[in-house]
Short mmCIF file of C-alpha atoms and ligand atoms in Angstrom, two decimals:
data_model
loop_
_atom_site.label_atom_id
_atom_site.label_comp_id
_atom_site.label_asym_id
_atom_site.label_seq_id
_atom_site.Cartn_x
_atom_site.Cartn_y
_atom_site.Cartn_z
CA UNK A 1 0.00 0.00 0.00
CA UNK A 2 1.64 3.37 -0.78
CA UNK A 3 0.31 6.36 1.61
CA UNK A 4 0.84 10.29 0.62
CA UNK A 5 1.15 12.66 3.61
CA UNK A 6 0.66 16.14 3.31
CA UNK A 7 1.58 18.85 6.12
CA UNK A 8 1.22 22.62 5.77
CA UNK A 9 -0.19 23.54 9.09
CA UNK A 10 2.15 26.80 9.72
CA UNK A 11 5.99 27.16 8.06
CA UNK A 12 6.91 23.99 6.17
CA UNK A 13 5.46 22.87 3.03
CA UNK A 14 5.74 19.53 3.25
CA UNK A 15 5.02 15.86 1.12
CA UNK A 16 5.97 12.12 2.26
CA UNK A 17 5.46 8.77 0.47
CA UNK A 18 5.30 5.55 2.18
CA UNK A 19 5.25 2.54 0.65
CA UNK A 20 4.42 -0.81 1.58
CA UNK A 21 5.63 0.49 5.55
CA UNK A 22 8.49 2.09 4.73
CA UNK A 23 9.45 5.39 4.24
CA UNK A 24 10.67 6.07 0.89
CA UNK A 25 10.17 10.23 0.28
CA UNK A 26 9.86 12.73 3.32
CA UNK A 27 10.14 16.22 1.27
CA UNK A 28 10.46 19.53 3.67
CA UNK A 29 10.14 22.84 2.25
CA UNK A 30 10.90 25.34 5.01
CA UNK A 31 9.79 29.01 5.11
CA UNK A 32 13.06 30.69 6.51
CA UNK A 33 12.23 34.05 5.12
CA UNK A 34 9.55 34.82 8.03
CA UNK A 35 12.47 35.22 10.38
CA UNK A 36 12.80 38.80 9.25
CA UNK A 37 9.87 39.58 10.71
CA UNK A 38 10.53 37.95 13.58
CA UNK A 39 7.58 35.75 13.32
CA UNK A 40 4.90 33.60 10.90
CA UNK A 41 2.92 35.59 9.01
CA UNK A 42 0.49 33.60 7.55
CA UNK A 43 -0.75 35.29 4.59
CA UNK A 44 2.61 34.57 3.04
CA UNK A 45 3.09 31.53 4.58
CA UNK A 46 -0.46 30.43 2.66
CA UNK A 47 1.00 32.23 -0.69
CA UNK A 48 4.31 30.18 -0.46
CA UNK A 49 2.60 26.91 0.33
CA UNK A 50 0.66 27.39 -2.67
CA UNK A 51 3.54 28.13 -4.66
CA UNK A 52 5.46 25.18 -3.77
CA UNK A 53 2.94 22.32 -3.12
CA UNK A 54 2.56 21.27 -6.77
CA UNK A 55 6.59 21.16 -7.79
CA UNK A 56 7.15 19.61 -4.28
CA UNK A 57 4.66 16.81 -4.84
CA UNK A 58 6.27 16.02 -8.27
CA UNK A 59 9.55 16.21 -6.54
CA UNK A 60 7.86 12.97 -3.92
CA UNK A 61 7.17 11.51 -6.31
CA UNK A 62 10.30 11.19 -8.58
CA UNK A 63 11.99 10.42 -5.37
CA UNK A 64 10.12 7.43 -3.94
CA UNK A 65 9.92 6.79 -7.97
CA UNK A 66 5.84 6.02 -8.41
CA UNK A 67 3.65 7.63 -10.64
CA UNK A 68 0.63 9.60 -8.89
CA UNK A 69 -1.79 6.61 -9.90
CA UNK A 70 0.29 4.28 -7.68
CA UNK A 71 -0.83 6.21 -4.73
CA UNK A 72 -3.64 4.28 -2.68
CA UNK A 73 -4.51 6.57 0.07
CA UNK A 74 -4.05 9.87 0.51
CA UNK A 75 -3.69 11.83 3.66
CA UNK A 76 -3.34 15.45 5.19
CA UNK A 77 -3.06 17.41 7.83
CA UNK A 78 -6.36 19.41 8.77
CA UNK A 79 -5.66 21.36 11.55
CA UNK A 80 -4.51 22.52 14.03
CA UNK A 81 -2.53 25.22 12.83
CA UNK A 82 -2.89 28.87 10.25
CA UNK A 83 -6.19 28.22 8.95
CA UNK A 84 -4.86 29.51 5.31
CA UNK A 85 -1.84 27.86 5.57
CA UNK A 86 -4.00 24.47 6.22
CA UNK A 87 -6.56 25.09 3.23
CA UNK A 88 -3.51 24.75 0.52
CA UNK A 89 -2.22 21.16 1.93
CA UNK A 90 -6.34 19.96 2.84
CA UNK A 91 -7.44 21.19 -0.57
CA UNK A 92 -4.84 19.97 -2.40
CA UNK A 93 -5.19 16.53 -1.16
CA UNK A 94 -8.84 16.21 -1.65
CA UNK A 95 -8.73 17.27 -4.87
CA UNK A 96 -6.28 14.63 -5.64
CA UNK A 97 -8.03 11.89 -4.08
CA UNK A 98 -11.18 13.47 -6.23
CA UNK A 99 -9.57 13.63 -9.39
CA UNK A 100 -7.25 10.10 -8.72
CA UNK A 101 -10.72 8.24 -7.22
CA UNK A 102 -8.56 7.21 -3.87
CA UNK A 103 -9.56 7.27 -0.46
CA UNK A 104 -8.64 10.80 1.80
CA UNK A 105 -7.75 11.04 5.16
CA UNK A 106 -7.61 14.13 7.34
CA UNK A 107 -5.24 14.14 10.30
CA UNK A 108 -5.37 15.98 13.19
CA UNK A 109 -1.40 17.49 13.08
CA UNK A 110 -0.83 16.95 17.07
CA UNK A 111 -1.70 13.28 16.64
CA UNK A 112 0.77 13.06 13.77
CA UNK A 113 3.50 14.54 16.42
CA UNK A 114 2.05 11.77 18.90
CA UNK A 115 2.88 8.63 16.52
CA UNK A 116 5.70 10.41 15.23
CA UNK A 117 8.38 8.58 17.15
CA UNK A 118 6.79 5.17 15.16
CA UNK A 119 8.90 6.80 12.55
CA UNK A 120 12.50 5.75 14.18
CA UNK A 121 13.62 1.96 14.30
CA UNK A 122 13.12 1.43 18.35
CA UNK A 123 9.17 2.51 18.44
CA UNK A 124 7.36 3.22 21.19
CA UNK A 125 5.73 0.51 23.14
CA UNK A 126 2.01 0.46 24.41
CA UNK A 127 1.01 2.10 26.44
CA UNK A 128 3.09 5.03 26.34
CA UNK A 129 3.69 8.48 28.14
CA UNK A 130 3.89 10.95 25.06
CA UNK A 131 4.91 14.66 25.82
CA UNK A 132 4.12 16.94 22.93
CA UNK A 133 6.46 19.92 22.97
CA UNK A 134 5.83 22.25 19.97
CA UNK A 135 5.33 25.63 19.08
CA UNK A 136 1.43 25.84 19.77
CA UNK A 137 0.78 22.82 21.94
CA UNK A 138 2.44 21.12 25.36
CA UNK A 139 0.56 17.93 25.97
CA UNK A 140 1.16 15.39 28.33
CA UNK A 141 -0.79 11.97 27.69
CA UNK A 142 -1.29 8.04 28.41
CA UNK A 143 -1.23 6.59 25.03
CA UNK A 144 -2.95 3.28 25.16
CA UNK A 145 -3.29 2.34 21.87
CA UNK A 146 -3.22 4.11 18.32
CA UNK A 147 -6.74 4.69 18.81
CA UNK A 148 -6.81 6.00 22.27
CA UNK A 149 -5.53 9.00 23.65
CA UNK A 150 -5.56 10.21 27.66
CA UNK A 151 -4.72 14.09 27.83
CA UNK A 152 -2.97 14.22 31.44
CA UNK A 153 -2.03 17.59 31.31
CA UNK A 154 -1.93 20.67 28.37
CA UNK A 155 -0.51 23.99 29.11
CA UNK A 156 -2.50 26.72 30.93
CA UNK A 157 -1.28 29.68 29.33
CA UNK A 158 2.22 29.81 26.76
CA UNK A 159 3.30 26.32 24.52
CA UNK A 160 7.05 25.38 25.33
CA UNK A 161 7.57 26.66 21.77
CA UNK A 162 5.73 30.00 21.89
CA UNK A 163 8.15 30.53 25.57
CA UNK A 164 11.27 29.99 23.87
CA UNK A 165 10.82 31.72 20.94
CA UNK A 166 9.52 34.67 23.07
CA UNK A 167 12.26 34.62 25.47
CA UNK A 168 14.75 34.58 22.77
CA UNK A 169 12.98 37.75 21.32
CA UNK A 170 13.34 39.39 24.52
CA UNK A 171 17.10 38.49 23.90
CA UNK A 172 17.18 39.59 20.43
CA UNK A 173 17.99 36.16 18.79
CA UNK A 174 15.59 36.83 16.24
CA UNK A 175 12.88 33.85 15.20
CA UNK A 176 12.85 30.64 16.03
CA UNK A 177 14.08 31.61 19.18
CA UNK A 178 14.66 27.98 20.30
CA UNK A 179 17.27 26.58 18.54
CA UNK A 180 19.32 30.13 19.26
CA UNK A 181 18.54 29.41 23.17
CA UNK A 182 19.95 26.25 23.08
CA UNK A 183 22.81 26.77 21.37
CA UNK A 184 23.57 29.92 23.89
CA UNK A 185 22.69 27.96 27.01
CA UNK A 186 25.20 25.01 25.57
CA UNK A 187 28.16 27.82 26.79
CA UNK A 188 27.11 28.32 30.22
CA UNK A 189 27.78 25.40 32.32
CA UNK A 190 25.91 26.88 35.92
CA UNK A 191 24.23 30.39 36.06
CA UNK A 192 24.47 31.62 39.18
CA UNK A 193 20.64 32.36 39.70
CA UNK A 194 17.39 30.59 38.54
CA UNK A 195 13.85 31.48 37.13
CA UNK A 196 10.37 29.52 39.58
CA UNK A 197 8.56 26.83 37.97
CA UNK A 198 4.73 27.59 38.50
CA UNK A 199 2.66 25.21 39.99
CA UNK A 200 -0.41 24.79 38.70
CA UNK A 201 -3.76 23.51 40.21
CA UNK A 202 -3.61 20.08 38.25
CA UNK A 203 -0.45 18.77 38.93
CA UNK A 204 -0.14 17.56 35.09
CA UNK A 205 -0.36 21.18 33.68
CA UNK A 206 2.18 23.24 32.43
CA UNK A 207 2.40 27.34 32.63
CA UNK A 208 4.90 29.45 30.73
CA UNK A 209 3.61 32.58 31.18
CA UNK A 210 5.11 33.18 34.60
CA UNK A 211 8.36 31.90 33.80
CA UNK A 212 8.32 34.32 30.57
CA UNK A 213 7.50 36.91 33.34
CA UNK A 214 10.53 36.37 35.33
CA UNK A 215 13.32 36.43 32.71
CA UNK A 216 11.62 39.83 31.80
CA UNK A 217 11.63 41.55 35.41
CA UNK A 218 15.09 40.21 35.44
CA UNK A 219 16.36 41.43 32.21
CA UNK A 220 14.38 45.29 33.55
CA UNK A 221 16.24 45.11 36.84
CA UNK A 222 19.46 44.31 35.61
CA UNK A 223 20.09 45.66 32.36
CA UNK A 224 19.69 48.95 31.00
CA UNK A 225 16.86 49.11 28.49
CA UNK A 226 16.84 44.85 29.52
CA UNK A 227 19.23 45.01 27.21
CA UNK A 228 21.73 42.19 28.53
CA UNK A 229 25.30 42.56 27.10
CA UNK A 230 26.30 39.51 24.70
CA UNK A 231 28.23 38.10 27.61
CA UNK A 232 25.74 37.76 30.06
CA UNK A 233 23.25 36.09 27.65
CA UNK A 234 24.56 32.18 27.36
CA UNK A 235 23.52 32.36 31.54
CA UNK A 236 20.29 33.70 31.44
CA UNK A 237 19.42 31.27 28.20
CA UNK A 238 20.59 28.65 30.31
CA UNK A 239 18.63 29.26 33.81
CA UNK A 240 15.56 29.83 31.69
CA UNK A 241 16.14 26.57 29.40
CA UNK A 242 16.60 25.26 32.85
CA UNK A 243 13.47 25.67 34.20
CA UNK A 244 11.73 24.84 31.39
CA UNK A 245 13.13 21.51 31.33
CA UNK A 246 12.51 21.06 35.00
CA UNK A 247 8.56 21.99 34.45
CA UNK A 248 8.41 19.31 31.86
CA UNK A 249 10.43 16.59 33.90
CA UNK A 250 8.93 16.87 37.18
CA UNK A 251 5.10 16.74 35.36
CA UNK A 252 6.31 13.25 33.53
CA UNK A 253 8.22 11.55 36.81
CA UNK A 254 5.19 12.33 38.34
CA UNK A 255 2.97 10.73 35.79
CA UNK A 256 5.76 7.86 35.59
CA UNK A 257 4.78 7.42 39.40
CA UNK A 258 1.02 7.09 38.51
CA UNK A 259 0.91 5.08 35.43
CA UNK A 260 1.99 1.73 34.00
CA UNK A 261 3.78 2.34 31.34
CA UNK A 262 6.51 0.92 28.81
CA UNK A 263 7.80 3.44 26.75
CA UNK A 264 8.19 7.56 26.75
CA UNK A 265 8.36 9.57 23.97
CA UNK A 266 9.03 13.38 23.62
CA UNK A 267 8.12 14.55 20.28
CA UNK A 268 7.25 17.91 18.56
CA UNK A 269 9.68 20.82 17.13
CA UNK A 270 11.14 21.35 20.80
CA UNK A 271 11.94 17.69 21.25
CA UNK A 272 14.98 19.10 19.42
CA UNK A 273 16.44 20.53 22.40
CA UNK A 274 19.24 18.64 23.96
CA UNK A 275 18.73 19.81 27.77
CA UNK A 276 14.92 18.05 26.95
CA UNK A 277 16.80 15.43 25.91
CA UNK A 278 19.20 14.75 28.61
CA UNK A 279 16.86 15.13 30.98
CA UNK A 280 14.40 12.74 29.88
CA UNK A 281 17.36 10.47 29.05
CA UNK A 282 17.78 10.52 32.99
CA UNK A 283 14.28 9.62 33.75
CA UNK A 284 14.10 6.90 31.67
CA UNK A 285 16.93 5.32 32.95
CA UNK A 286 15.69 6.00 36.54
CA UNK A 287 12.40 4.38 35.75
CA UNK A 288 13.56 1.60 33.60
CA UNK A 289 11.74 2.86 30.23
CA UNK A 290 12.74 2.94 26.98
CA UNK A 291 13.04 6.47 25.55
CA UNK A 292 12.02 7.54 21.96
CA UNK A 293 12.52 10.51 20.74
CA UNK A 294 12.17 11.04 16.90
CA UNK A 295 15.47 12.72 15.00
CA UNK A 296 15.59 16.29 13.90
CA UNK A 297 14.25 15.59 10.43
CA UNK A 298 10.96 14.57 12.14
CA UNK A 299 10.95 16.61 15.66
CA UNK A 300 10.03 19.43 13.23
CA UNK A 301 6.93 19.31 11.32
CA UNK A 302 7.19 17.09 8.52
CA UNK A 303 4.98 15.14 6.13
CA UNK A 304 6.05 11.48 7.16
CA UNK A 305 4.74 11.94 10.77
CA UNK A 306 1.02 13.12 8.66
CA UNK A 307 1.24 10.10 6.06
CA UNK A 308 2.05 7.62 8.80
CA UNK A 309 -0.85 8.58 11.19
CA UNK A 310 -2.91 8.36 8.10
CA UNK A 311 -1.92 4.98 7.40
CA UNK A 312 -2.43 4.01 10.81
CA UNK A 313 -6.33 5.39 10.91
CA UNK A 314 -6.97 4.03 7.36
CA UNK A 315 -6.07 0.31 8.41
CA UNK A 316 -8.30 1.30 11.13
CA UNK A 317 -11.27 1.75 8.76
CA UNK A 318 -11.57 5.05 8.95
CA UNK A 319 -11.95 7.37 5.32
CA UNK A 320 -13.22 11.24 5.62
CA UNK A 321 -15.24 13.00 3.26
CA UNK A 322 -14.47 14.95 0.65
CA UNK A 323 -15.74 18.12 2.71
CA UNK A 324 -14.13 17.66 5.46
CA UNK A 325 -13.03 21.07 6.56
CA UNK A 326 -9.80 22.62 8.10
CA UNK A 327 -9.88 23.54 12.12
CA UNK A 328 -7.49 26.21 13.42
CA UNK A 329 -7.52 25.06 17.13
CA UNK A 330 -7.72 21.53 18.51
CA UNK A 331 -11.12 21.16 20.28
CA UNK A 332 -11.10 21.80 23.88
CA UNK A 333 -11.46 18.21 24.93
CA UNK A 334 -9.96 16.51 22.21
CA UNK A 335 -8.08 14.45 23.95
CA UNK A 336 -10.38 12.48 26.82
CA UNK A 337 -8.98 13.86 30.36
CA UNK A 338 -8.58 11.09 32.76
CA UNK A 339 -10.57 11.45 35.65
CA UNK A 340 -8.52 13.05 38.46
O1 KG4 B 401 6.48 21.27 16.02
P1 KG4 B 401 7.00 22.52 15.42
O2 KG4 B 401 7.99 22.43 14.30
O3 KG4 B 401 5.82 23.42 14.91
C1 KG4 B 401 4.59 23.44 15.55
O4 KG4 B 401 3.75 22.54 15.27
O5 KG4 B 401 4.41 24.34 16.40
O6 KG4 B 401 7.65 23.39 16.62
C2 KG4 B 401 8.27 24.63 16.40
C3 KG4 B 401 8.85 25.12 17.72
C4 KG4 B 401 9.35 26.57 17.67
O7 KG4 B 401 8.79 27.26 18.75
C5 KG4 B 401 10.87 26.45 17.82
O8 KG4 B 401 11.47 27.55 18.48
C6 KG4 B 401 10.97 25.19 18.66
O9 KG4 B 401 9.99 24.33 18.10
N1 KG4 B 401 12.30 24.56 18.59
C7 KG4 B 401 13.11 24.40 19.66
C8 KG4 B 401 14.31 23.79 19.18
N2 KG4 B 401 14.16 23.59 17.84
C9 KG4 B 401 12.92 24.06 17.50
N3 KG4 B 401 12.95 24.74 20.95
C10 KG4 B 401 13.96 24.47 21.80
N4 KG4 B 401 15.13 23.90 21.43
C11 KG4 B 401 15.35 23.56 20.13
N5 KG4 B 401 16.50 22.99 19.77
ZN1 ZN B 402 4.00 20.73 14.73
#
């Protein structure tokens, strides 16, 4: 069976092919130019989806070397994520499946971050503890079986993401801030002060908002203008990296403490960071689990992660209609919340 995937949910353009299980084109087409503005803008991320989609699915093609009528399902990502941005992927997958007679399937993005880490050669084992760290979600869940889903925790407030790319603003790194954090924090071994972790009232929830909060009063009371010279920034990268990776560990040893579970797996764009990494390399040892965390190429968003969710549901029985519509925002309970 040979699955397309299809992902254009915010700044990557991006096509997969897999065939018979294996992964045989995972095409990324990133948007760097947003960076000058220091941010997405999605009107022009829409216009450059739609101006790459078509040469980038002829590209997939070539390179897992099938011809579009080999294709037996096809699947894309329908939200969340820019609703514009989403309507060029969703629109140009149903029209294929229209005009090719195949079957569609519309993926929900976060899910394809979820299954993502069935992407590497050790997978996860059921049931899992997944931790979604990206730029618009933080999810902590119980992930039984493909087809269900426990939401322990989400974040109150900021996504990981959104707090280190803000952060890094306020440090004038320019956009994506986290990658730029990370590799500033990598030269400071021990700042000499730290930023609070907030609690929250369920003890599964994450807040960035506070934290965000912190490295700004800091950055006013010490700096001129909180201006930090270029020396004192690798510190105050690190403290808040820091704390950021001590909000997410402490939430999943505590869940580790609660549940039965065989495997974890961090996944999302900031499962790229290497203090996440570490950390979670510790607990896993500590707790006798097997850790998977996807590589770079899909951490990030990426088309394989959106084709291999949709294989997953399709073997599953399930097909969506041809009307099936984009959805910025993932539904408030999405995700069934264990009972607490
Ligand atoms: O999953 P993703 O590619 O897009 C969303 O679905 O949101 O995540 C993008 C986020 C950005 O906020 C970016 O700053 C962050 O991932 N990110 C990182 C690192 N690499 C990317 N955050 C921390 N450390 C990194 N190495
Ligand atoms: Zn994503």
């Amino acid at each position: 069976m040979i699955v397309l995937g299809i992902e254009s949910s915010c700044d990557e353009t991006s096509v997969a092919v897999i065939s018979d299980g294996k992964l045989v084109a995972n095409l990324i087409a990133s948007q760097d130019f947003h960076a000058n503005y220091g941010g997405v803008i999605p009107e022009l991320s829409s216009r450059a989806h739609l101006q790459i989609i078509t040469p980038l699915f002829k590209q997939a093609l070539e390179k897992a070397q099938i011809t579009k009528d080999a294709i037996d399902v096809i699947a894309a990502t329908a939200g969340p994520g820019l609703i514009g941005a989403l309507l060029v992927g969703l629109t140009f997958a149903k029209g294929l499946a229209y005009s090719l007679s195949k079957p569609f399937v519309a993926v929900n993005h976060i899910e394809g971050h979820i299954f993502s880490g069935f992407l590497m050669e050790e997978k996860p084992q059921f049931p899992f503890l997944g931790l979604v760290v990206s730029g618009g979600h933080t999810l902590l869940l119980i992930v039984k079986s493909e087809l269900e889903i426990i939401r322990l925790g989400t974040t109150i407030d900021d996504a990981t993401g959104e707090a280190f790319d803000k952060v890094a603003k306020m440090l004038g790194l320019g956009y994506p801030g986290g990658p730029k954090i990370q590799a500033l924090a990598e030269k400071c071994s021990k700042p000499d002060f730290s930023f609070p972790v907030a609690r929250t009232k369920n003890e599964y929830d994450f807040s960035f908002s506070g934290l965000k909060t912190s490295v700004l009063r800091f950055l006013q009371t010490n700096y001129e203008n909180a201006l930090p010279p270029e020396e004192d920034k690798p510190c105050i990268a690190r403290a808040f990296q820091d704390a950021v990776v001590k909000a997410l560990a402490t939430r999943a040893e505590k869940a580790l403490k609660n549940h039965d579970v065989k495997s974890i797996s961090v996944v999302g764009g900031v499962a790229a960071n290497l203090g996440i990494k570490s950390a979670f390399e510790n607990l896993a040892k500590k707790y006798g689990k097997t850790l998977v965390m996807p590589s770079l190429e899909f951490c990030g968003d990426n088309a394989a992660m959106i084709a291999l969710r949709g294989k997953q549901l399709f073997e599953r029985g399930v097909v969506s209609p041809l009307n099936f519509n984009a959805f910025p925002a993932l539904p408030e309970n999405y995700f069934r919340k264990v009972a607490e």
